[in-house]
Amino acid sequence: SQTLLINSIKDLAGNTLASASFSFFFSRAEYGDVLIHEIMADPSPVQGLPDAEYLELYNRANYPVQLNNWRLQIGSSSFRFPEITIPEKGFLILAHTNNLNLLNNYGEVLTIPSFVLANSGTNILLKNNVEQLIHYIKYDDKWYTDDFKAEGGWSLEMISADHFCE
């Protein structure tokens, strides 16, 4: 944490601020700070979750992470994030614009007009505003390890955010 101290500053109208201090924190997210935590690529047949494809991002950091101008790449499709922040240890759901009403009861949702997920075998990359890789995953429907769940309606959720490479 840093502190900005201001002493005896005057505006153009002659008003003086005798002194003030502001604490702030600066950090740039690194690989693994924000994770692609959950993938719902095949929502049908519905098994208790909404009939909507989505990704869930998780901020592992102990501070809020601003996603302004970050890039999400799903296969050959790419999306730039608007000015949005994920709170520390918080989540953000990404989904198609048409699915906002189905998902907004589960947390904050950022809608993407071109959002679409293949059922299996797609590369997903999350990069920060300077194109540094933050997280990458290539999901596969074999990860369900259950033929019934592989038929749809079940999400793939990361077991441990602390061991995300396993």
N, CA, C and O of each residue as an XYZ file, in Angstrom:
664
protein
N       0.840     -1.177      0.000
C       0.000      0.000      0.000
C       0.894      1.252      0.000
O       1.928      1.295      0.665
N       0.477      2.236     -0.741
C       1.205      3.504     -0.843
C       0.306      4.618     -0.300
O      -0.915      4.475     -0.240
N       0.933      5.721      0.090
C       0.172      6.867      0.578
C       0.591      8.105     -0.196
O       1.780      8.388     -0.343
N      -0.386      8.828     -0.684
C      -0.163     10.094     -1.361
C      -0.475     11.201     -0.356
O      -1.592     11.279      0.157
N       0.508     12.055     -0.074
C       0.320     13.172      0.838
C       0.232     14.471      0.044
O       1.036     14.714     -0.856
N      -0.749     15.299      0.382
C      -0.923     16.592     -0.284
C      -0.895     17.664      0.793
O      -1.597     17.565      1.800
N      -0.078     18.689      0.575
C       0.029     19.787      1.531
C      -0.081     21.125      0.806
O       0.574     21.348     -0.212
N      -0.907     21.999      1.338
C      -1.019     23.388      0.877
C      -1.156     23.501     -0.632
O      -0.326     24.122     -1.296
N      -2.207     22.898     -1.167
C      -2.461     23.015     -2.613
C      -3.654     23.946     -2.808
O      -4.628     23.886     -2.057
N      -3.569     24.812     -3.831
C      -4.588     25.816     -4.108
C      -5.185     25.587     -5.484
O      -4.471     25.251     -6.428
N      -6.514     25.771     -5.602
C      -7.132     25.720     -6.921
C      -7.134     27.122     -7.531
O      -6.654     28.065     -6.903
N      -7.665     27.271     -8.743
C      -7.648     28.556     -9.446
C      -8.498     29.622     -8.762
O      -8.285     30.818     -8.964
N      -9.470     29.183     -7.946
C     -10.322     30.140     -7.239
C      -9.704     30.590     -5.916
O     -10.278     31.426     -5.218
N      -8.543     30.044     -5.566
C      -7.870     30.436     -4.342
C      -8.189     29.574     -3.137
O      -7.669     29.830     -2.051
N      -9.024     28.563     -3.293
C      -9.330     27.652     -2.189
C      -8.101     26.802     -1.888
O      -7.457     26.283     -2.800
N      -7.779     26.664     -0.602
C      -6.579     25.926     -0.208
C      -6.950     24.655      0.546
O      -7.806     24.661      1.430
N      -6.294     23.582      0.178
C      -6.396     22.325      0.922
C      -5.126     22.247      1.760
O      -4.031     22.067      1.228
N      -5.279     22.381      3.059
C      -4.113     22.416      3.944
C      -3.325     21.119      3.873
O      -2.120     21.137      3.624
N      -3.997     19.993      4.091
C      -3.313     18.706      3.963
C      -4.334     17.589      3.810
O      -5.456     17.668      4.310
N      -3.922     16.573      3.121
C      -4.765     15.393      2.926
C      -3.861     14.218      2.592
O      -2.757     14.400      2.077
N      -4.328     13.026      2.884
C      -3.582     11.828      2.504
C      -4.550     10.800      1.958
O      -5.686     10.685      2.419
N      -4.086     10.056      0.972
C      -4.892      9.027      0.320
C      -4.044      7.769      0.194
O      -2.915      7.815     -0.296
N      -4.591      6.657      0.635
C      -3.893      5.379      0.480
C      -4.347      4.722     -0.814
O      -5.518      4.798     -1.186
N      -3.418      4.085     -1.488
C      -3.761      3.374     -2.717
C      -2.853      2.173     -2.867
O      -1.818      2.057     -2.212
N      -3.270      1.289     -3.744
C      -2.525      0.057     -3.998
C      -2.428     -0.131     -5.497
O      -3.435     -0.033     -6.198
N      -1.242     -0.397     -5.999
C      -1.072     -0.667     -7.430
C      -0.470     -2.043     -7.602
O       0.507     -2.399     -6.943
N      -1.061     -2.804     -8.488
C      -0.506     -4.112     -8.824
C      -1.021     -4.498    -10.203
O      -2.136     -4.148    -10.587
N      -0.205     -5.212    -10.926
C      -0.617     -5.751    -12.216
C      -0.811     -7.251    -12.031
O       0.073     -7.941    -11.524
N      -1.975     -7.753    -12.445
C      -2.264     -9.176    -12.304
C      -1.229     -9.991    -13.076
O      -0.766     -9.592    -14.144
N      -0.888    -11.118    -12.517
C       0.068    -12.038    -13.128
C      -0.622    -13.360    -13.410
O      -1.774    -13.573    -13.033
N       0.109    -14.249    -14.083
C      -0.448    -15.549    -14.431
C      -1.037    -16.219    -13.186
O      -0.373    -16.347    -12.157
N      -2.282    -16.636    -13.305
C      -2.956    -17.354    -12.233
C      -3.683    -16.488    -11.229
O      -4.350    -17.023    -10.343
N      -3.584    -15.164    -11.330
C      -4.316    -14.309    -10.396
C      -5.819    -14.345    -10.663
O      -6.616    -14.338     -9.724
N      -6.209    -14.382    -11.930
C      -7.615    -14.517    -12.311
C      -7.730    -15.807    -13.106
O      -6.991    -16.025    -14.066
N      -8.666    -16.663    -12.699
C      -8.793    -17.992    -13.303
C     -10.117    -18.161    -14.031
O     -11.135    -17.581    -13.652
N     -10.080    -18.969    -15.085
C     -11.302    -19.460    -15.722
C     -11.736    -20.610    -14.820
O     -11.214    -21.719    -14.928
N     -12.681    -20.348    -13.942
C     -12.984    -21.208    -12.809
C     -14.090    -22.228    -13.102
O     -14.070    -23.341    -12.577
N     -15.041    -21.844    -13.935
C     -16.155    -22.741    -14.237
C     -16.564    -22.552    -15.692
O     -16.578    -21.435    -16.210
N     -16.900    -23.675    -16.348
C     -17.293    -23.659    -17.754
C     -18.600    -24.419    -17.895
O     -18.691    -25.591    -17.528
N     -19.610    -23.746    -18.429
C     -20.858    -24.429    -18.781
C     -20.970    -24.343    -20.301
O     -21.461    -23.361    -20.858
N     -20.494    -25.410    -20.954
C     -20.455    -25.417    -22.411
C     -21.662    -26.122    -23.017
O     -22.012    -25.868    -24.170
N     -22.296    -26.997    -22.257
C     -23.413    -27.792    -22.781
C     -24.532    -27.819    -21.739
O     -24.652    -28.788    -20.989
N     -25.357    -26.763    -21.686
C     -26.357    -26.653    -20.624
C     -27.587    -27.546    -20.769
O     -28.402    -27.629    -19.850
N     -27.723    -28.200    -21.889
C     -28.929    -28.979    -22.150
C     -28.592    -30.465    -22.277
O     -27.613    -30.809    -22.940
N     -29.371    -31.351    -21.664
C     -30.603    -31.116    -20.917
C     -30.315    -30.501    -19.545
O     -29.314    -30.822    -18.905
N     -31.195    -29.629    -19.115
C     -31.016    -28.895    -17.872
C     -31.003    -29.864    -16.692
O     -31.839    -30.762    -16.592
N     -30.024    -29.656    -15.793
C     -29.883    -30.499    -14.594
C     -29.871    -29.642    -13.329
O     -29.159    -29.963    -12.377
N     -30.633    -28.576    -13.306
C     -30.699    -27.734    -12.117
C     -30.008    -26.393    -12.289
O     -30.257    -25.472    -11.512
N     -29.155    -26.263    -13.277
C     -28.530    -24.982    -13.590
C     -29.297    -24.340    -14.748
O     -30.034    -25.033    -15.449
N     -29.140    -23.042    -14.960
C     -29.850    -22.389    -16.062
C     -29.451    -22.966    -17.423
O     -28.338    -23.460    -17.603
N     -30.366    -22.893    -18.357
C     -30.128    -23.355    -19.727
C     -29.372    -22.259    -20.476
O     -29.909    -21.612    -21.375
N     -28.104    -22.066    -20.079
C     -27.289    -20.986    -20.639
C     -25.818    -21.362    -20.569
O     -25.334    -21.841    -19.543
N     -25.117    -21.141    -21.668
C     -23.662    -21.300    -21.655
C     -23.063    -20.132    -20.877
O     -23.556    -19.007    -20.957
N     -21.993    -20.408    -20.122
C     -21.310    -19.331    -19.406
C     -19.898    -19.766    -19.022
O     -19.565    -20.951    -19.015
N     -19.092    -18.777    -18.707
C     -17.797    -18.966    -18.065
C     -17.857    -18.188    -16.762
O     -18.527    -17.160    -16.668
N     -17.151    -18.687    -15.764
C     -17.035    -17.956    -14.520
C     -15.555    -17.678    -14.272
O     -14.733    -18.594    -14.276
N     -15.229    -16.416    -14.057
C     -13.874    -16.020    -13.703
C     -13.795    -15.846    -12.189
O     -14.753    -15.410    -11.550
N     -12.639    -16.194    -11.626
C     -12.415    -16.054    -10.190
C     -11.136    -15.260     -9.955
O     -10.089    -15.572    -10.523
N     -11.226    -14.245     -9.123
C     -10.072    -13.431     -8.758
C      -9.450    -14.022     -7.495
O     -10.012    -13.891     -6.408
N      -8.299    -14.668     -7.632
C      -7.593    -15.264     -6.494
C      -6.838    -14.230     -5.670
O      -6.429    -14.519     -4.546
N      -6.650    -13.049     -6.201
C      -5.825    -12.031     -5.554
C      -6.504    -11.467     -4.304
O      -7.719    -11.566     -4.134
N      -5.687    -10.876     -3.444
C      -6.181    -10.244     -2.226
C      -6.498     -8.774     -2.446
O      -6.484     -7.983     -1.503
N      -6.777     -8.413     -3.667
C      -7.127     -7.050     -4.036
C      -8.020     -7.110     -5.278
O      -7.972     -8.095     -6.016
N      -8.833     -6.077     -5.522
C      -9.666     -6.058     -6.723
C      -8.797     -6.008     -7.984
O      -7.730     -5.393     -7.985
N      -9.254     -6.651     -9.042
C      -8.533     -6.637    -10.318
C      -9.415     -5.967    -11.365
O     -10.547     -6.385    -11.605
N      -8.876     -4.922    -11.981
C      -9.580     -4.226    -13.051
C      -9.307     -4.943    -14.370
O      -8.156     -5.207    -14.717
N     -10.371     -5.252    -15.098
C     -10.253     -5.988    -16.364
C     -10.314     -5.075    -17.589
O     -10.400     -5.562    -18.716
N     -10.271     -3.782    -17.383
C     -10.366     -2.837    -18.491
C      -9.370     -3.178    -19.602
O      -8.161     -3.215    -19.376
N      -9.888     -3.422    -20.785
C      -9.115     -3.723    -21.995
C      -8.391     -5.081    -21.954
O      -7.505     -5.329    -22.772
N      -8.756     -5.947    -21.020
C      -8.258     -7.320    -21.054
C      -8.910     -8.015    -22.246
O      -9.884     -7.513    -22.808
N      -8.371     -9.168    -22.625
C      -8.902     -9.887    -23.784
C      -9.219    -11.324    -23.411
O      -8.420    -12.004    -22.767
N     -10.384    -11.774    -23.820
C     -10.805    -13.162    -23.689
C     -10.863    -13.743    -25.090
O     -11.530    -13.196    -25.968
N     -10.175    -14.832    -25.295
C     -10.213    -15.506    -26.596
C     -10.801    -16.886    -26.400
O     -10.290    -17.683    -25.613
N     -11.879    -17.168    -27.118
C     -12.530    -18.476    -27.109
C     -12.416    -19.015    -28.514
O     -13.098    -18.544    -29.424
N     -11.548    -20.011    -28.699
C     -11.276    -20.501    -30.045
C     -10.712    -19.358    -30.873
O      -9.696    -18.767    -30.509
N     -11.369    -19.044    -31.988
C     -10.894    -17.955    -32.849
C     -11.620    -16.638    -32.578
O     -11.312    -15.623    -33.202
N     -12.574    -16.647    -31.659
C     -13.330    -15.447    -31.313
C     -12.636    -14.699    -30.180
O     -12.085    -15.312    -29.266
N     -12.666    -13.362    -30.248
C     -11.966    -12.555    -29.261
C     -12.877    -11.438    -28.753
O     -13.691    -10.907    -29.509
N     -12.741    -11.082    -27.477
C     -13.565    -10.063    -26.838
C     -12.688     -9.209    -25.939
O     -11.873     -9.740    -25.185
N     -12.845     -7.881    -26.009
C     -12.149     -6.944    -25.124
C     -13.095     -6.538    -23.993
O     -14.250     -6.188    -24.235
N     -12.599     -6.588    -22.771
C     -13.403     -6.242    -21.616
C     -13.584     -4.731    -21.519
O     -12.662     -3.970    -21.815
N     -14.771     -4.300    -21.106
C     -14.976     -2.882    -20.801
C     -14.388     -2.591    -19.412
O     -13.728     -3.449    -18.826
N     -14.621     -1.422    -18.904
C     -14.143     -1.076    -17.564
C     -15.001     -1.811    -16.537
O     -16.150     -1.447    -16.287
N     -14.418     -2.847    -15.953
C     -15.118     -3.660    -14.959
C     -14.079     -4.223    -14.001
O     -12.937     -4.470    -14.389
N     -14.475     -4.425    -12.759
C     -13.563     -4.899    -11.726
C     -14.126     -6.155    -11.083
O     -15.327     -6.245    -10.829
N     -13.258     -7.123    -10.819
C     -13.633     -8.287    -10.015
C     -13.093     -8.039     -8.613
O     -11.893     -7.825     -8.442
N     -13.963     -8.066     -7.608
C     -13.472     -7.824     -6.253
C     -12.515     -8.925     -5.791
O     -12.497    -10.019     -6.356
N     -11.726     -8.628     -4.764
C     -10.807     -9.638     -4.251
C     -11.595    -10.884     -3.856
O     -12.647    -10.802     -3.220
N     -11.057    -12.040     -4.250
C     -11.690    -13.342     -3.990
C     -13.108    -13.398     -4.557
O     -13.944    -14.151     -4.057
N     -13.387    -12.603     -5.602
C     -14.722    -12.520     -6.180
C     -14.821    -13.206     -7.525
O     -13.826    -13.670     -8.082
N     -16.033    -13.262     -8.032
C     -16.352    -13.959     -9.271
C     -17.001    -13.006    -10.271
O     -17.579    -11.986     -9.895
N     -16.893    -13.358    -11.547
C     -17.589    -12.658    -12.626
C     -18.039    -13.702    -13.623
O     -17.239    -14.521    -14.077
N     -19.319    -13.679    -13.968
C     -19.890    -14.613    -14.943
C     -19.883    -13.937    -16.302
O     -20.266    -12.773    -16.421
N     -19.447    -14.665    -17.336
C     -19.461    -14.186    -18.714
C     -20.449    -15.033    -19.491
O     -20.419    -16.261    -19.407
N     -21.328    -14.387    -20.250
C     -22.359    -15.121    -20.979
C     -22.861    -14.286    -22.155
O     -22.563    -13.097    -22.270
N     -23.625    -14.936    -23.017
C     -24.255    -14.233    -24.140
C     -25.280    -13.238    -23.603
O     -25.907    -13.470    -22.569
N     -25.436    -12.160    -24.301
C     -26.365    -11.090    -23.922
C     -27.773    -11.624    -23.657
O     -28.446    -11.147    -22.743
N     -28.225    -12.598    -24.434
C     -29.575    -13.141    -24.280
C     -29.775    -13.896    -22.969
O     -30.914    -14.169    -22.590
N     -28.693    -14.240    -22.268
C     -28.813    -15.066    -21.068
C     -28.668    -14.300    -19.760
O     -28.572    -14.911    -18.696
N     -28.651    -12.986    -19.822
C     -28.500    -12.185    -18.614
C     -29.551    -12.535    -17.565
O     -29.211    -12.766    -16.405
N     -30.806    -12.577    -17.953
C     -31.885    -12.830    -16.992
C     -31.819    -14.231    -16.393
O     -32.322    -14.450    -15.291
N     -31.213    -15.176    -17.093
C     -31.089    -16.534    -16.557
C     -29.970    -16.646    -15.524
O     -29.998    -17.540    -14.679
N     -28.984    -15.743    -15.584
C     -27.790    -15.893    -14.753
C     -27.592    -14.825    -13.682
O     -26.783    -15.019    -12.775
N     -28.312    -13.698    -13.761
C     -28.005    -12.594    -12.851
C     -28.322    -12.887    -11.385
O     -27.881    -12.134    -10.517
N     -29.059    -13.936    -11.078
C     -29.287    -14.324     -9.680
C     -28.072    -15.035     -9.087
O     -28.012    -15.235     -7.873
N     -27.108    -15.419     -9.917
C     -25.946    -16.184     -9.464
C     -24.723    -15.301     -9.197
O     -23.704    -15.789     -8.706
N     -24.814    -14.021     -9.512
C     -23.695    -13.115     -9.298
C     -23.625    -12.091    -10.412
O     -24.523    -12.008    -11.250
N     -22.554    -11.313    -10.420
C     -22.390    -10.287    -11.449
C     -22.138    -10.945    -12.795
O     -21.318    -11.856    -12.911
N     -22.852    -10.474    -13.811
C     -22.759    -11.035    -15.154
C     -22.316     -9.949    -16.121
O     -22.871     -8.850    -16.146
N     -21.309    -10.277    -16.916
C     -20.897     -9.420    -18.031
C     -21.355    -10.125    -19.288
O     -20.961    -11.261    -19.550
N     -22.187     -9.453    -20.068
C     -22.706    -10.086    -21.279
C     -21.831     -9.740    -22.481
O     -21.279     -8.645    -22.595
N     -21.732    -10.723    -23.369
C     -20.923    -10.616    -24.577
C     -21.813    -11.027    -25.749
O     -22.254    -12.175    -25.800
N     -22.090    -10.122    -26.691
C     -23.006    -10.441    -27.790
C     -22.592    -11.660    -28.620
O     -23.457    -12.367    -29.135
N     -21.304    -11.917    -28.757
C     -20.836    -13.014    -29.611
C     -20.465    -14.271    -28.814
O     -19.838    -15.176    -29.363
N     -20.839    -14.343    -27.535
C     -20.413    -15.435    -26.663
C     -21.008    -16.770    -27.101
O     -22.225    -16.920    -27.203
N     -20.128    -17.732    -27.357
C     -20.562    -19.100    -27.680
C     -19.427    -20.048    -27.310
O     -18.252    -19.742    -27.516
N     -19.799    -21.209    -26.759
C     -18.826    -22.229    -26.371
C     -19.122    -23.526    -27.101
O     -20.278    -23.940    -27.189
N     -18.093    -24.168    -27.625
C     -18.246    -25.517    -28.163
C     -18.357    -26.469    -26.974
O     -17.907    -26.136    -25.878
N     -18.942    -27.639    -27.173
C     -19.128    -28.578    -26.067
C     -17.821    -29.151    -25.547
O     -17.753    -29.594    -24.401
N     -16.787    -29.146    -26.372
C     -15.521    -29.748    -25.953
C     -14.389    -29.281    -26.847
O     -14.603    -28.868    -27.986
N     -13.171    -29.356    -26.305
C     -11.973    -29.169    -27.108
C     -11.636    -27.758    -27.522
O     -10.922    -27.566    -28.506
N     -12.123    -26.769    -26.808
C     -11.867    -25.379    -27.186
C     -10.804    -24.754    -26.286
O     -10.790    -24.975    -25.075
N      -9.922    -23.975    -26.894
C      -8.933    -23.209    -26.140
C      -9.577    -21.912    -25.665
O     -10.262    -21.230    -26.428
N      -9.348    -21.582    -24.396
C      -9.802    -20.307    -23.841
C      -8.583    -19.628    -23.226
O      -7.902    -20.202    -22.376
N      -8.318    -18.401    -23.664
C      -7.190    -17.631    -23.137
C      -7.713    -16.346    -22.524
O      -8.608    -15.700    -23.068
N      -7.141    -15.986    -21.386
C      -7.440    -14.725    -20.730
C      -6.133    -13.958    -20.642
O      -5.168    -14.429    -20.040
N      -6.103    -12.760    -21.252
C      -4.892    -11.946    -21.267
C      -5.200    -10.572    -20.702
O      -6.304    -10.052    -20.867
N      -4.206     -9.986    -20.029
C      -4.410     -8.654    -19.467
C      -4.267     -7.587    -20.555
O      -4.127     -7.910    -21.734
N      -4.302     -6.326    -20.152
C      -4.312     -5.222    -21.120
C      -2.980     -5.027    -21.844
O      -2.912     -4.236    -22.784
N      -1.919     -5.727    -21.432
C      -0.649     -5.682    -22.160
C      -0.358     -7.043    -22.802
O       0.787     -7.367    -23.116
N      -1.428     -7.832    -22.987
C      -1.378     -9.132    -23.677
C      -0.555    -10.195    -22.947
O      -0.088    -11.153    -23.563
N      -0.380    -10.025    -21.638
C       0.274    -11.054    -20.828
C      -0.762    -12.135    -20.513
O      -1.881    -11.826    -20.105
N      -0.391    -13.390    -20.701
C      -1.296    -14.502    -20.413
C      -1.565    -14.570    -18.919
O      -0.634    -14.641    -18.117
N      -2.841    -14.548    -18.546
C      -3.257    -14.633    -17.148
C      -3.756    -16.035    -16.829
O      -3.458    -16.570    -15.762
N      -4.509    -16.631    -17.742
C      -4.938    -18.022    -17.580
C      -5.300    -18.600    -18.937
O      -5.703    -17.889    -19.857
N      -5.144    -19.901    -19.028
C      -5.402    -20.625    -20.274
C      -5.992    -21.976    -19.900
O      -5.607    -22.586    -18.902
N      -6.923    -22.428    -20.710
C      -7.475    -23.756    -20.501
C      -7.973    -24.306    -21.831
O      -8.477    -23.560    -22.671
N      -7.831    -25.584    -22.012
C      -8.443    -26.287    -23.144
C      -9.293    -27.385    -22.519
O      -8.788    -28.428    -22.105
N     -10.588    -27.124    -22.462
C     -11.484    -28.046    -21.770
C     -11.910    -29.190    -22.682
O     -11.860    -29.093    -23.908
N     -12.323    -30.259    -22.048
C     -12.684    -31.478    -22.775
C     -13.851    -32.144    -22.058
O     -13.861    -32.211    -20.829
N     -14.828    -32.635    -22.802
C     -15.972    -33.279    -22.151
C     -15.594    -34.604    -21.472
O     -16.403    -35.156    -20.726
N     -14.402    -35.117    -21.710
C     -13.934    -36.313    -20.994
C     -13.661    -35.991    -19.525
O     -13.576    -36.905    -18.705
N     -13.522    -34.710    -19.178
C     -13.270    -34.310    -17.801
C     -14.435    -34.648    -16.870
O     -14.259    -34.713    -15.654
N     -15.615    -34.860    -17.437
C     -16.757    -35.215    -16.588
C     -16.547    -36.575    -15.923
O     -17.059    -36.817    -14.830
N     -15.801    -37.457    -16.576
C     -15.567    -38.844    -16.128
C     -16.870    -39.556    -15.773
O     -16.901    -40.439    -14.915
N     -17.924    -39.159    -16.440
C     -19.242    -39.736    -16.203
C     -20.044    -39.543    -17.490
O     -20.307    -38.406    -17.882
N     -20.433    -40.621    -18.144
C     -21.158    -40.525    -19.420
C     -22.447    -39.732    -19.282
O     -22.803    -38.975    -20.185
N     -23.152    -39.893    -18.166
C     -24.407    -39.168    -17.950
C     -24.155    -37.661    -17.925
O     -24.864    -36.903    -18.588
N     -23.159    -37.227    -17.170
C     -22.855    -35.790    -17.074
C     -22.317    -35.244    -18.392
O     -22.553    -34.081    -18.717
N     -21.609    -36.051    -19.143
C     -21.061    -35.622    -20.432
C     -22.159    -35.333    -21.450
O     -21.907    -34.670    -22.456
N     -23.374    -35.822    -21.202
C     -24.500    -35.581    -22.120
C     -25.045    -34.163    -22.019
O     -25.820    -33.745    -22.879
N     -24.658    -33.409    -20.984
C     -25.088    -32.019    -20.870
C     -25.764    -31.711    -19.548
O     -26.197    -32.603    -18.819
N     -25.841    -30.400    -19.259
C     -26.523    -29.928    -18.066
C     -25.627    -29.785    -16.851
O     -26.094    -29.367    -15.792
N     -24.352    -30.121    -16.975
C     -23.412    -30.063    -15.861
C     -22.248    -29.148    -16.245
O     -21.774    -29.175    -17.380
N     -21.803    -28.353    -15.302
C     -20.664    -27.482    -15.574
C     -19.368    -28.176    -15.173
O     -19.366    -29.119    -14.382
N     -18.276    -27.691    -15.732
C     -16.935    -28.107    -15.317
C     -16.418    -27.019    -14.392
O     -16.232    -25.878    -14.813
N     -16.187    -27.369    -13.132
C     -15.737    -26.387    -12.155
C     -14.379    -26.808    -11.602
O     -14.144    -27.979    -11.304
N     -13.504    -25.831    -11.475
C     -12.175    -26.083    -10.943
C     -12.287    -26.607     -9.510
O     -13.025    -26.052     -8.697
N     -11.560    -27.663     -9.212
C     -11.618    -28.270     -7.883
C     -10.912    -27.393     -6.856
O     -11.430    -27.186     -5.759
N      -9.733    -26.875     -7.200
C      -8.969    -26.065     -6.258
C      -8.310    -24.895     -6.981
O      -7.475    -25.083     -7.867
N      -8.700    -23.693     -6.588
C      -8.096    -22.497     -7.186
C      -6.635    -22.353     -6.762
O      -5.877    -21.631     -7.411
N      -6.231    -23.021     -5.697
C      -4.842    -22.964     -5.245
C      -3.948    -23.924     -6.016
O      -2.726    -23.779     -6.005
N      -4.545    -24.897     -6.682
C      -3.799    -25.884     -7.470
C      -4.368    -25.937     -8.886
O      -4.716    -27.008     -9.383
N      -4.459    -24.786     -9.527
C      -5.170    -24.672    -10.800
C      -4.437    -25.331    -11.971
O      -5.039    -25.526    -13.026
N      -3.203    -25.665    -11.823
C      -2.463    -26.319    -12.918
C      -2.602    -27.832    -12.896
O      -2.108    -28.509    -13.797
N      -3.264    -28.371    -11.883
C      -3.358    -29.829    -11.773
C      -4.621    -30.341    -12.439
O      -4.870    -31.546    -12.446
